[in-house]
CSV table of C-alpha atoms in Angstrom, one decimal:
chain,number,residue,atom,x,y,z
V,1,MET,CA,-80.2,-22.0,-61.0
V,2,GLY,CA,-78.5,-19.8,-63.5
V,3,LYS,CA,-74.8,-19.2,-63.6
V,4,LEU,CA,-75.4,-15.6,-62.5
V,5,ALA,CA,-77.3,-16.6,-59.4
V,6,VAL,CA,-74.5,-19.1,-58.4
V,7,ARG,CA,-71.8,-16.5,-58.9
V,8,ALA,CA,-73.8,-13.9,-56.9
V,9,LEU,CA,-74.3,-16.4,-54.0
V,10,ARG,CA,-70.6,-17.3,-54.1
V,11,ALA,CA,-69.7,-13.6,-53.9
V,12,VAL,CA,-72.0,-13.1,-50.9
V,13,LEU,CA,-70.5,-16.1,-49.2
V,14,VAL,CA,-67.0,-14.8,-49.8
V,15,VAL,CA,-67.9,-11.4,-48.3
V,16,VAL,CA,-69.6,-12.9,-45.3
V,17,ILE,CA,-66.6,-15.3,-44.6
V,18,ALA,CA,-64.1,-12.5,-45.1
V,19,GLY,CA,-66.1,-10.3,-42.7
V,20,THR,CA,-66.2,-12.9,-40.0
V,21,VAL,CA,-62.5,-13.6,-40.3
V,22,PHE,CA,-61.8,-9.8,-40.1
V,23,VAL,CA,-63.9,-9.5,-36.9
V,24,GLN,CA,-62.2,-12.5,-35.3
V,25,ALA,CA,-58.8,-11.0,-36.2
V,26,LEU,CA,-59.8,-7.7,-34.5
V,27,MET,CA,-60.9,-9.6,-31.4
V,28,VAL,CA,-57.7,-11.5,-31.2
V,29,TRP,CA,-55.7,-8.3,-31.7
V,30,ALA,CA,-57.7,-6.6,-28.9
V,31,LEU,CA,-57.0,-9.5,-26.5
V,32,VAL,CA,-53.3,-9.6,-27.4
V,33,SER,CA,-52.9,-5.8,-27.0
V,34,GLY,CA,-54.5,-6.1,-23.5
V,35,ARG,CA,-57.2,-3.5,-24.1
V,36,ASP,CA,-60.9,-4.4,-23.9
V,37,PRO,CA,-63.2,-2.5,-26.3
V,38,GLU,CA,-65.7,-2.3,-23.5
V,39,ASP,CA,-63.3,-0.3,-21.3
V,40,GLY,CA,-63.9,2.8,-23.4
């Protein structure tokens, strides 16, 4: 594989991991604040 492909895959992985951490942080914040997103 070329260096460009490896860098592109690494960038995709970083974005995916950052997104999952962000979503988990939002869920923890929702639990701590005592409001369920499903309540409306």
